[in-house]
JSON list of C-alpha atoms and ligand atoms in Angstrom, two decimals:
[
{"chain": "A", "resi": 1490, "resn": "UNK", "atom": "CA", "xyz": [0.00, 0.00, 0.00]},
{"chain": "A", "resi": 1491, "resn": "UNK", "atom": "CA", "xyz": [1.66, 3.36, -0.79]},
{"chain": "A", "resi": 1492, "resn": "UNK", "atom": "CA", "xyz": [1.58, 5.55, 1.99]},
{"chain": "A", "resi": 1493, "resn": "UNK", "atom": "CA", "xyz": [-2.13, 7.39, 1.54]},
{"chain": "A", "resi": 1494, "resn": "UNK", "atom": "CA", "xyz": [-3.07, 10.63, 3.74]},
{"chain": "A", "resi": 1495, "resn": "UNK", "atom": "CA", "xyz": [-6.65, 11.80, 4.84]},
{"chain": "A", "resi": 1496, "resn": "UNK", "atom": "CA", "xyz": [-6.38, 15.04, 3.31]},
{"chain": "A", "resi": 1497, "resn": "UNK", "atom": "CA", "xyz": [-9.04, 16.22, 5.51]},
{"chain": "A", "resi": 1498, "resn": "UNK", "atom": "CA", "xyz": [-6.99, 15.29, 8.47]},
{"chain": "A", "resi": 1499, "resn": "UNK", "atom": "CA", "xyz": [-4.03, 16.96, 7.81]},
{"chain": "A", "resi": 1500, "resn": "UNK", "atom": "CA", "xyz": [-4.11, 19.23, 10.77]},
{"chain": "A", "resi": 1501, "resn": "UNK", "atom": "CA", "xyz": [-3.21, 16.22, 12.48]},
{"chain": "A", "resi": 1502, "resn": "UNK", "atom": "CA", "xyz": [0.24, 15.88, 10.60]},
{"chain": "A", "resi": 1503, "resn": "UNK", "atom": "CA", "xyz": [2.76, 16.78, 13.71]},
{"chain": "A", "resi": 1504, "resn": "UNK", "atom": "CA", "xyz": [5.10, 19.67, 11.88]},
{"chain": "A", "resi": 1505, "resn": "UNK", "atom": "CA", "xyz": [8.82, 18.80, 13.26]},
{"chain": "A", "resi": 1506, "resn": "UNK", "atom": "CA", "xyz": [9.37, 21.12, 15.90]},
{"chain": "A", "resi": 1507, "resn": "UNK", "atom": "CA", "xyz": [13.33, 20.75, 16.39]},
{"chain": "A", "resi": 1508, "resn": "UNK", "atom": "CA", "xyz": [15.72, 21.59, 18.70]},
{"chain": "A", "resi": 1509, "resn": "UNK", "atom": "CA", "xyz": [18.68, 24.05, 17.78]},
{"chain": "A", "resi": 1510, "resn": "UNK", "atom": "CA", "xyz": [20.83, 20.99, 16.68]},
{"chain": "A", "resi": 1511, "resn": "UNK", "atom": "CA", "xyz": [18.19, 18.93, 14.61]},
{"chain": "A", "resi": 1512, "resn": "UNK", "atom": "CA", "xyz": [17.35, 22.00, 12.75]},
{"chain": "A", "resi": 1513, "resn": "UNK", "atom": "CA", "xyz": [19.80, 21.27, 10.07]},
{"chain": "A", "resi": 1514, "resn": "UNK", "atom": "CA", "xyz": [18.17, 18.18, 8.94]},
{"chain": "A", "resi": 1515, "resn": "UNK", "atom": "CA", "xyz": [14.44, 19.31, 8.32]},
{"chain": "A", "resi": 1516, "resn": "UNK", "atom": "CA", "xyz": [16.11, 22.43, 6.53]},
{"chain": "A", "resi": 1517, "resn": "UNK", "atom": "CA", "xyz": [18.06, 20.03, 4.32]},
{"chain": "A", "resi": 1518, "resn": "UNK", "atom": "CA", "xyz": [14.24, 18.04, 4.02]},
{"chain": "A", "resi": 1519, "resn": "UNK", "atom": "CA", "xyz": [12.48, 20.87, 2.82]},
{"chain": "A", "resi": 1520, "resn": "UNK", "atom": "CA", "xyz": [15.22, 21.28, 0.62]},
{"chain": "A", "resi": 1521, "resn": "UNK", "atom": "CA", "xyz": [14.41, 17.29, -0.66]},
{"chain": "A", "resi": 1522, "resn": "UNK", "atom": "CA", "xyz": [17.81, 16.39, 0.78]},
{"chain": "A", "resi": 1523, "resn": "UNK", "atom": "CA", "xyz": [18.82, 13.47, 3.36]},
{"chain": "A", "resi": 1524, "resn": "UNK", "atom": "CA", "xyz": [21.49, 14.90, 5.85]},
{"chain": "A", "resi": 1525, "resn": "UNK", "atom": "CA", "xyz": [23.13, 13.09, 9.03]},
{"chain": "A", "resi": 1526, "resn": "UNK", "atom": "CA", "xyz": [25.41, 14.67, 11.34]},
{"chain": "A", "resi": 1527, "resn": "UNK", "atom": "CA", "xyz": [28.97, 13.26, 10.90]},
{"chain": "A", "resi": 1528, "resn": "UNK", "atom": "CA", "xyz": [31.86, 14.00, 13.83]},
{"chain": "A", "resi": 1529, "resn": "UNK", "atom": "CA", "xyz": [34.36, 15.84, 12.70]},
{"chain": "A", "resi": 1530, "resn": "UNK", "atom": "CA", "xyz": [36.82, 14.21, 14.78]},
{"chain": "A", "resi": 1531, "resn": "UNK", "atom": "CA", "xyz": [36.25, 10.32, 14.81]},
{"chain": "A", "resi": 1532, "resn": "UNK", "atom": "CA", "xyz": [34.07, 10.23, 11.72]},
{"chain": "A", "resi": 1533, "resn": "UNK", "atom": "CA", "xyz": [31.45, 8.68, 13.02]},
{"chain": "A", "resi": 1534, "resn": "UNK", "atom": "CA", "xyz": [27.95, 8.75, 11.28]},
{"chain": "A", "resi": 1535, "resn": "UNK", "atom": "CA", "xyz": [25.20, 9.91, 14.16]},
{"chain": "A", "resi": 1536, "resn": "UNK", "atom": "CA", "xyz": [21.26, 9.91, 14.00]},
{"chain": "A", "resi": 1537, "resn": "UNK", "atom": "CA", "xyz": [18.81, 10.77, 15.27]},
{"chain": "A", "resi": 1538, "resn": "UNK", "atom": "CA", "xyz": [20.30, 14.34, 15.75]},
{"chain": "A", "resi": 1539, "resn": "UNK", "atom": "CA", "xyz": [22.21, 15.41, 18.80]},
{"chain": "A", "resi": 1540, "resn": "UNK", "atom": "CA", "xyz": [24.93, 18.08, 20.38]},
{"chain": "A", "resi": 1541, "resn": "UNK", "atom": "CA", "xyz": [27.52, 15.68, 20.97]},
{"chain": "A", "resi": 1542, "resn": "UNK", "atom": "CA", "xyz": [29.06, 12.25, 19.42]},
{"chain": "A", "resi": 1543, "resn": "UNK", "atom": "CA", "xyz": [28.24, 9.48, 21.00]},
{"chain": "A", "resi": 1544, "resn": "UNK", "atom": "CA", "xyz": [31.42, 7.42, 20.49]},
{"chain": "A", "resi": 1545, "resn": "UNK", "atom": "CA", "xyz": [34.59, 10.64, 21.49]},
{"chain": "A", "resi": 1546, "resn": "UNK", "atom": "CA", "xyz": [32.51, 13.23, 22.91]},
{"chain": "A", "resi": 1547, "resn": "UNK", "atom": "CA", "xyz": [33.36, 15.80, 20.39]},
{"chain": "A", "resi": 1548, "resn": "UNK", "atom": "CA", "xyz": [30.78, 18.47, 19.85]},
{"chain": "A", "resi": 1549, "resn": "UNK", "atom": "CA", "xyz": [32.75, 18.78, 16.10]},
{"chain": "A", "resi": 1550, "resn": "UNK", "atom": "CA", "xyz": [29.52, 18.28, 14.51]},
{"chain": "A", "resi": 1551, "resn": "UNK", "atom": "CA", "xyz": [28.61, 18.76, 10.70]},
{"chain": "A", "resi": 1552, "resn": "UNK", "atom": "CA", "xyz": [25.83, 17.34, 8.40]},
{"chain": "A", "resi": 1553, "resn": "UNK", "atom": "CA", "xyz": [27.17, 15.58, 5.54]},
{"chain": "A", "resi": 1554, "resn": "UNK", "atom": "CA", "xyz": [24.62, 14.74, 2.42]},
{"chain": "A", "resi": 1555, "resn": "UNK", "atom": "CA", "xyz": [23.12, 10.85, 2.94]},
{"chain": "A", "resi": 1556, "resn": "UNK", "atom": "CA", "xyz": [23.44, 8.92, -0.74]},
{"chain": "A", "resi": 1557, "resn": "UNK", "atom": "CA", "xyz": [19.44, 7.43, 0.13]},
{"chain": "A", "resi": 1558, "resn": "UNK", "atom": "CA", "xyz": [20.20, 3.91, -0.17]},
{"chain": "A", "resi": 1559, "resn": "UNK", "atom": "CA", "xyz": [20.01, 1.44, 2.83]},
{"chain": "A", "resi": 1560, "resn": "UNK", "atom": "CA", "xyz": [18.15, -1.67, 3.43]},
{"chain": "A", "resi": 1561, "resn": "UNK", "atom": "CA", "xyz": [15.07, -2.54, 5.92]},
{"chain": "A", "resi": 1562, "resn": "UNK", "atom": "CA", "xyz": [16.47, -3.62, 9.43]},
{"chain": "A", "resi": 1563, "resn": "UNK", "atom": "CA", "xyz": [13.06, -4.45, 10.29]},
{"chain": "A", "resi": 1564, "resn": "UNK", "atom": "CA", "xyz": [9.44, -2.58, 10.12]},
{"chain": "A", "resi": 1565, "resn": "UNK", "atom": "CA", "xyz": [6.00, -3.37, 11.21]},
{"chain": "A", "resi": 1566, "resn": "UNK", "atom": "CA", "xyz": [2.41, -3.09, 9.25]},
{"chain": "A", "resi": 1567, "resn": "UNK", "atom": "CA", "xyz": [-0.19, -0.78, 11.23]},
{"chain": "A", "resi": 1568, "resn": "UNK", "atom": "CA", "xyz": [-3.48, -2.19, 10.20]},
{"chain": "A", "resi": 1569, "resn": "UNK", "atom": "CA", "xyz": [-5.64, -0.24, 13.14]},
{"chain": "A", "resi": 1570, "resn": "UNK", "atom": "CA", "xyz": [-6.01, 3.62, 13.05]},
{"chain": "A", "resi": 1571, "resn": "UNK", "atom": "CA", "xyz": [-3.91, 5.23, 15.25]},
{"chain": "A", "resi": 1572, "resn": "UNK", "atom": "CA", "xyz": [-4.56, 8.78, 13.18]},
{"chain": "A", "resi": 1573, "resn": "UNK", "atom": "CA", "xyz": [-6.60, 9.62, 11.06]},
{"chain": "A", "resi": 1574, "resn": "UNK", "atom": "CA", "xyz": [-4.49, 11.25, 8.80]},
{"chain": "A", "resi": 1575, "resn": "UNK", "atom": "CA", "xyz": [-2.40, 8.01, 7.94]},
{"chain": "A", "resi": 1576, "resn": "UNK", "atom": "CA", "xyz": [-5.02, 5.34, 5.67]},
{"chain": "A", "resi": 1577, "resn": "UNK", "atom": "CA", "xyz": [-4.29, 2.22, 7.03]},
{"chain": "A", "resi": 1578, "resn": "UNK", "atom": "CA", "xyz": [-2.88, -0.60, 6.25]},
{"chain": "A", "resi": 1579, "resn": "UNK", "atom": "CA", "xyz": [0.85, 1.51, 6.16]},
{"chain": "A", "resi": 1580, "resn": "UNK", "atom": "CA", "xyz": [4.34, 0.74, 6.77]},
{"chain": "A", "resi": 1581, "resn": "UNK", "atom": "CA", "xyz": [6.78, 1.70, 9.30]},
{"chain": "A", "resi": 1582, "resn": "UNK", "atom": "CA", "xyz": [10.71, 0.81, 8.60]},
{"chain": "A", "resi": 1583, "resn": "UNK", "atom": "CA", "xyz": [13.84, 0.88, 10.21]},
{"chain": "A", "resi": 1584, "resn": "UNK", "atom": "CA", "xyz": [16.26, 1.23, 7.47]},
{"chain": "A", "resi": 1585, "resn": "UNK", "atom": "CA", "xyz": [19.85, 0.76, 7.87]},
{"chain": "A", "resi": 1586, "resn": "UNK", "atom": "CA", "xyz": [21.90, 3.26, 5.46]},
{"chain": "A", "resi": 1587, "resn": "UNK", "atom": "CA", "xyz": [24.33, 1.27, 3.29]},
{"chain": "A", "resi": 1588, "resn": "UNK", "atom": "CA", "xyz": [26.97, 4.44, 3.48]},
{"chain": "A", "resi": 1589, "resn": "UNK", "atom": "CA", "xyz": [26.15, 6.00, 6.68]},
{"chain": "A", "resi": 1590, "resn": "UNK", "atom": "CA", "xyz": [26.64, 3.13, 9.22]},
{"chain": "A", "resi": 1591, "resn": "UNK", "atom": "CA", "xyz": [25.81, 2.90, 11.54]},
{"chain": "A", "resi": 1592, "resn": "UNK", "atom": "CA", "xyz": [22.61, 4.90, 11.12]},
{"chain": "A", "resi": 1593, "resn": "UNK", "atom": "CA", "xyz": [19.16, 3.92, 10.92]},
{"chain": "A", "resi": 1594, "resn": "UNK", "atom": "CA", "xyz": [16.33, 5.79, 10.50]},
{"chain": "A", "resi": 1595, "resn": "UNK", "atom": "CA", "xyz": [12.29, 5.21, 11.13]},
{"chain": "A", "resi": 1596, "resn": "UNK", "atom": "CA", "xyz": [10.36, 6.33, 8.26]},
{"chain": "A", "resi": 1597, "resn": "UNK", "atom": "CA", "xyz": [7.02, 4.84, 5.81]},
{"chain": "A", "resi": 1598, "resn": "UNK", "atom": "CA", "xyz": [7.31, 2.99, 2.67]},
{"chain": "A", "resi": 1599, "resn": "UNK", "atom": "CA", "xyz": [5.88, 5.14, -0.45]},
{"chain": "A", "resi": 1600, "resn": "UNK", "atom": "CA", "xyz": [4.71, 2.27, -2.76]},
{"chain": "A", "resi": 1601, "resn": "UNK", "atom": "CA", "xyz": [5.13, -1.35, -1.26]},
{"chain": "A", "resi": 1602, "resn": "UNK", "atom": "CA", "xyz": [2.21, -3.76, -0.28]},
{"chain": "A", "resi": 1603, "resn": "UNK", "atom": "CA", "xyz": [3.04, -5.18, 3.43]},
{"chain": "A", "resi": 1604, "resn": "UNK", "atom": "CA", "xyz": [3.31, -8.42, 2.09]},
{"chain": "A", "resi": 1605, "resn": "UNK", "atom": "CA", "xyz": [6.07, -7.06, -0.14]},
{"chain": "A", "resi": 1606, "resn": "UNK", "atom": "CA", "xyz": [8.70, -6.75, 2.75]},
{"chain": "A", "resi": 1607, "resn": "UNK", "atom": "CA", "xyz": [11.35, -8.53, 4.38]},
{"chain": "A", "resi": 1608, "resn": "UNK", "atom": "CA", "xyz": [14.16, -7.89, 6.12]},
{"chain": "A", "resi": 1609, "resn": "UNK", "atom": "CA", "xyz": [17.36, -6.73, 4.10]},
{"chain": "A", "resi": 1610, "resn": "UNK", "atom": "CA", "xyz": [15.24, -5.55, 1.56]},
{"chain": "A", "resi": 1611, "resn": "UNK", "atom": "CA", "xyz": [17.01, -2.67, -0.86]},
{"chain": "A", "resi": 1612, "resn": "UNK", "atom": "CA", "xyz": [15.16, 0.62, -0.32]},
{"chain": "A", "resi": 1613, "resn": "UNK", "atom": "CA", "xyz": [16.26, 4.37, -1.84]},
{"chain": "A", "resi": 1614, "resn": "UNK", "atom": "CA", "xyz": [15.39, 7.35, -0.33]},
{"chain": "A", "resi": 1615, "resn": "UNK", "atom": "CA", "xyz": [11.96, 9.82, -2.29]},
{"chain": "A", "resi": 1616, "resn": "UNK", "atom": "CA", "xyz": [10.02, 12.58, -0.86]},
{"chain": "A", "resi": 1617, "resn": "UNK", "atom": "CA", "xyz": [6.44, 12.58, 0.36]},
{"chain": "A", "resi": 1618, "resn": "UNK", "atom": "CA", "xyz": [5.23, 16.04, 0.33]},
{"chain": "A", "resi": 1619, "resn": "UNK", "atom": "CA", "xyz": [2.36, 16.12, 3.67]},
{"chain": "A", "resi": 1620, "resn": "UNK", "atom": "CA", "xyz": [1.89, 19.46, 2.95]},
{"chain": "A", "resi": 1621, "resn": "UNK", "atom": "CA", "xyz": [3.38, 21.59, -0.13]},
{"chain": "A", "resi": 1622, "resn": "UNK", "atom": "CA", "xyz": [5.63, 22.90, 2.26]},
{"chain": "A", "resi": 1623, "resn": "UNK", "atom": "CA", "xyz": [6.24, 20.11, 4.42]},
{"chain": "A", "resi": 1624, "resn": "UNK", "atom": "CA", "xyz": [7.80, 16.64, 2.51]},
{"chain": "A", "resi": 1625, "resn": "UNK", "atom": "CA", "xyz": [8.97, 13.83, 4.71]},
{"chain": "A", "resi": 1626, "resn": "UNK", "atom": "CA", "xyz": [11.36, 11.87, 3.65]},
{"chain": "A", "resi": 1627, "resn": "UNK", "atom": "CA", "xyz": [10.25, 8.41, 3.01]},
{"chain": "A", "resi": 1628, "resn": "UNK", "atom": "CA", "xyz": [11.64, 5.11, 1.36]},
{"chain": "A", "resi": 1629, "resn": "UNK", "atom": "CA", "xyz": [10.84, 2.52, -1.52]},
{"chain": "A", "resi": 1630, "resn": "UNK", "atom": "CA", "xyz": [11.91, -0.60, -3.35]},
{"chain": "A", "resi": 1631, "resn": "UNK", "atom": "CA", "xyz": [15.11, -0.04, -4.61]},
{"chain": "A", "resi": 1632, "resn": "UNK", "atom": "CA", "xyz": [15.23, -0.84, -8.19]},
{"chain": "A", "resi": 1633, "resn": "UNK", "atom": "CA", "xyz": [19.12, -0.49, -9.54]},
{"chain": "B", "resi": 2383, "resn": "LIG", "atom": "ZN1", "xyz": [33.19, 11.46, 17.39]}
]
Protein backbone atom coordinates (compact mmCIF):
# COMPACT_ATOMS: atom_id res chain seq x y z
CA UNK A 1 0.00 0.00 0.00
CA UNK A 2 1.66 3.36 -0.79
CA UNK A 3 1.58 5.55 1.99
CA UNK A 4 -2.13 7.39 1.54
CA UNK A 5 -3.07 10.63 3.74
CA UNK A 6 -6.65 11.80 4.84
CA UNK A 7 -6.38 15.04 3.31
CA UNK A 8 -9.04 16.22 5.51
CA UNK A 9 -6.99 15.29 8.47
CA UNK A 10 -4.03 16.96 7.81
CA UNK A 11 -4.11 19.23 10.77
CA UNK A 12 -3.21 16.22 12.48
CA UNK A 13 0.24 15.88 10.60
CA UNK A 14 2.76 16.78 13.71
CA UNK A 15 5.10 19.67 11.88
CA UNK A 16 8.82 18.80 13.26
CA UNK A 17 9.37 21.12 15.90
CA UNK A 18 13.33 20.75 16.39
CA UNK A 19 15.72 21.59 18.70
CA UNK A 20 18.68 24.05 17.78
CA UNK A 21 20.83 20.99 16.68
CA UNK A 22 18.19 18.93 14.61
CA UNK A 23 17.35 22.00 12.75
CA UNK A 24 19.80 21.27 10.07
CA UNK A 25 18.17 18.18 8.94
CA UNK A 26 14.44 19.31 8.32
CA UNK A 27 16.11 22.43 6.53
CA UNK A 28 18.06 20.03 4.32
CA UNK A 29 14.24 18.04 4.02
CA UNK A 30 12.48 20.87 2.82
CA UNK A 31 15.22 21.28 0.62
CA UNK A 32 14.41 17.29 -0.66
CA UNK A 33 17.81 16.39 0.78
CA UNK A 34 18.82 13.47 3.36
CA UNK A 35 21.49 14.90 5.85
CA UNK A 36 23.13 13.09 9.03
CA UNK A 37 25.41 14.67 11.34
CA UNK A 38 28.97 13.26 10.90
CA UNK A 39 31.86 14.00 13.83
CA UNK A 40 34.36 15.84 12.70
CA UNK A 41 36.82 14.21 14.78
CA UNK A 42 36.25 10.32 14.81
CA UNK A 43 34.07 10.23 11.72
CA UNK A 44 31.45 8.68 13.02
CA UNK A 45 27.95 8.75 11.28
CA UNK A 46 25.20 9.91 14.16
CA UNK A 47 21.26 9.91 14.00
CA UNK A 48 18.81 10.77 15.27
CA UNK A 49 20.30 14.34 15.75
CA UNK A 50 22.21 15.41 18.80
CA UNK A 51 24.93 18.08 20.38
CA UNK A 52 27.52 15.68 20.97
CA UNK A 53 29.06 12.25 19.42
CA UNK A 54 28.24 9.48 21.00
CA UNK A 55 31.42 7.42 20.49
CA UNK A 56 34.59 10.64 21.49
CA UNK A 57 32.51 13.23 22.91
CA UNK A 58 33.36 15.80 20.39
CA UNK A 59 30.78 18.47 19.85
CA UNK A 60 32.75 18.78 16.10
CA UNK A 61 29.52 18.28 14.51
CA UNK A 62 28.61 18.76 10.70
CA UNK A 63 25.83 17.34 8.40
CA UNK A 64 27.17 15.58 5.54
CA UNK A 65 24.62 14.74 2.42
CA UNK A 66 23.12 10.85 2.94
CA UNK A 67 23.44 8.92 -0.74
CA UNK A 68 19.44 7.43 0.13
CA UNK A 69 20.20 3.91 -0.17
CA UNK A 70 20.01 1.44 2.83
CA UNK A 71 18.15 -1.67 3.43
CA UNK A 72 15.07 -2.54 5.92
CA UNK A 73 16.47 -3.62 9.43
CA UNK A 74 13.06 -4.45 10.29
CA UNK A 75 9.44 -2.58 10.12
CA UNK A 76 6.00 -3.37 11.21
CA UNK A 77 2.41 -3.09 9.25
CA UNK A 78 -0.19 -0.78 11.23
CA UNK A 79 -3.48 -2.19 10.20
CA UNK A 80 -5.64 -0.24 13.14
CA UNK A 81 -6.01 3.62 13.05
CA UNK A 82 -3.91 5.23 15.25
CA UNK A 83 -4.56 8.78 13.18
CA UNK A 84 -6.60 9.62 11.06
CA UNK A 85 -4.49 11.25 8.80
CA UNK A 86 -2.40 8.01 7.94
CA UNK A 87 -5.02 5.34 5.67
CA UNK A 88 -4.29 2.22 7.03
CA UNK A 89 -2.88 -0.60 6.25
CA UNK A 90 0.85 1.51 6.16
CA UNK A 91 4.34 0.74 6.77
CA UNK A 92 6.78 1.70 9.30
CA UNK A 93 10.71 0.81 8.60
CA UNK A 94 13.84 0.88 10.21
CA UNK A 95 16.26 1.23 7.47
CA UNK A 96 19.85 0.76 7.87
CA UNK A 97 21.90 3.26 5.46
CA UNK A 98 24.33 1.27 3.29
CA UNK A 99 26.97 4.44 3.48
CA UNK A 100 26.15 6.00 6.68
CA UNK A 101 26.64 3.13 9.22
CA UNK A 102 25.81 2.90 11.54
CA UNK A 103 22.61 4.90 11.12
CA UNK A 104 19.16 3.92 10.92
CA UNK A 105 16.33 5.79 10.50
CA UNK A 106 12.29 5.21 11.13
CA UNK A 107 10.36 6.33 8.26
CA UNK A 108 7.02 4.84 5.81
CA UNK A 109 7.31 2.99 2.67
CA UNK A 110 5.88 5.14 -0.45
CA UNK A 111 4.71 2.27 -2.76
CA UNK A 112 5.13 -1.35 -1.26
CA UNK A 113 2.21 -3.76 -0.28
CA UNK A 114 3.04 -5.18 3.43
CA UNK A 115 3.31 -8.42 2.09
CA UNK A 116 6.07 -7.06 -0.14
CA UNK A 117 8.70 -6.75 2.75
CA UNK A 118 11.35 -8.53 4.38
CA UNK A 119 14.16 -7.89 6.12
CA UNK A 120 17.36 -6.73 4.10
CA UNK A 121 15.24 -5.55 1.56
CA UNK A 122 17.01 -2.67 -0.86
CA UNK A 123 15.16 0.62 -0.32
CA UNK A 124 16.26 4.37 -1.84
CA UNK A 125 15.39 7.35 -0.33
CA UNK A 126 11.96 9.82 -2.29
CA UNK A 127 10.02 12.58 -0.86
CA UNK A 128 6.44 12.58 0.36
CA UNK A 129 5.23 16.04 0.33
CA UNK A 130 2.36 16.12 3.67
CA UNK A 131 1.89 19.46 2.95
CA UNK A 132 3.38 21.59 -0.13
CA UNK A 133 5.63 22.90 2.26
CA UNK A 134 6.24 20.11 4.42
CA UNK A 135 7.80 16.64 2.51
CA UNK A 136 8.97 13.83 4.71
CA UNK A 137 11.36 11.87 3.65
CA UNK A 138 10.25 8.41 3.01
CA UNK A 139 11.64 5.11 1.36
CA UNK A 140 10.84 2.52 -1.52
CA UNK A 141 11.91 -0.60 -3.35
CA UNK A 142 15.11 -0.04 -4.61
CA UNK A 143 15.23 -0.84 -8.19
CA UNK A 144 19.12 -0.49 -9.54
ZN1 LIG B 1 33.19 11.46 17.39
Amino acid sequence: MALQLNRRYVKYFFEPVAESFEEGFWEAVKRRELVFQRCGQCREWLHPPRPMCHKCKSFDLRWEKSTGKGKIYSYVTFTREVNPLYVVPFEVVLVEMDDEKPVRMVANMLDTKPEELYIGMPVELDFFDVTPKQPIPIFKKRTA
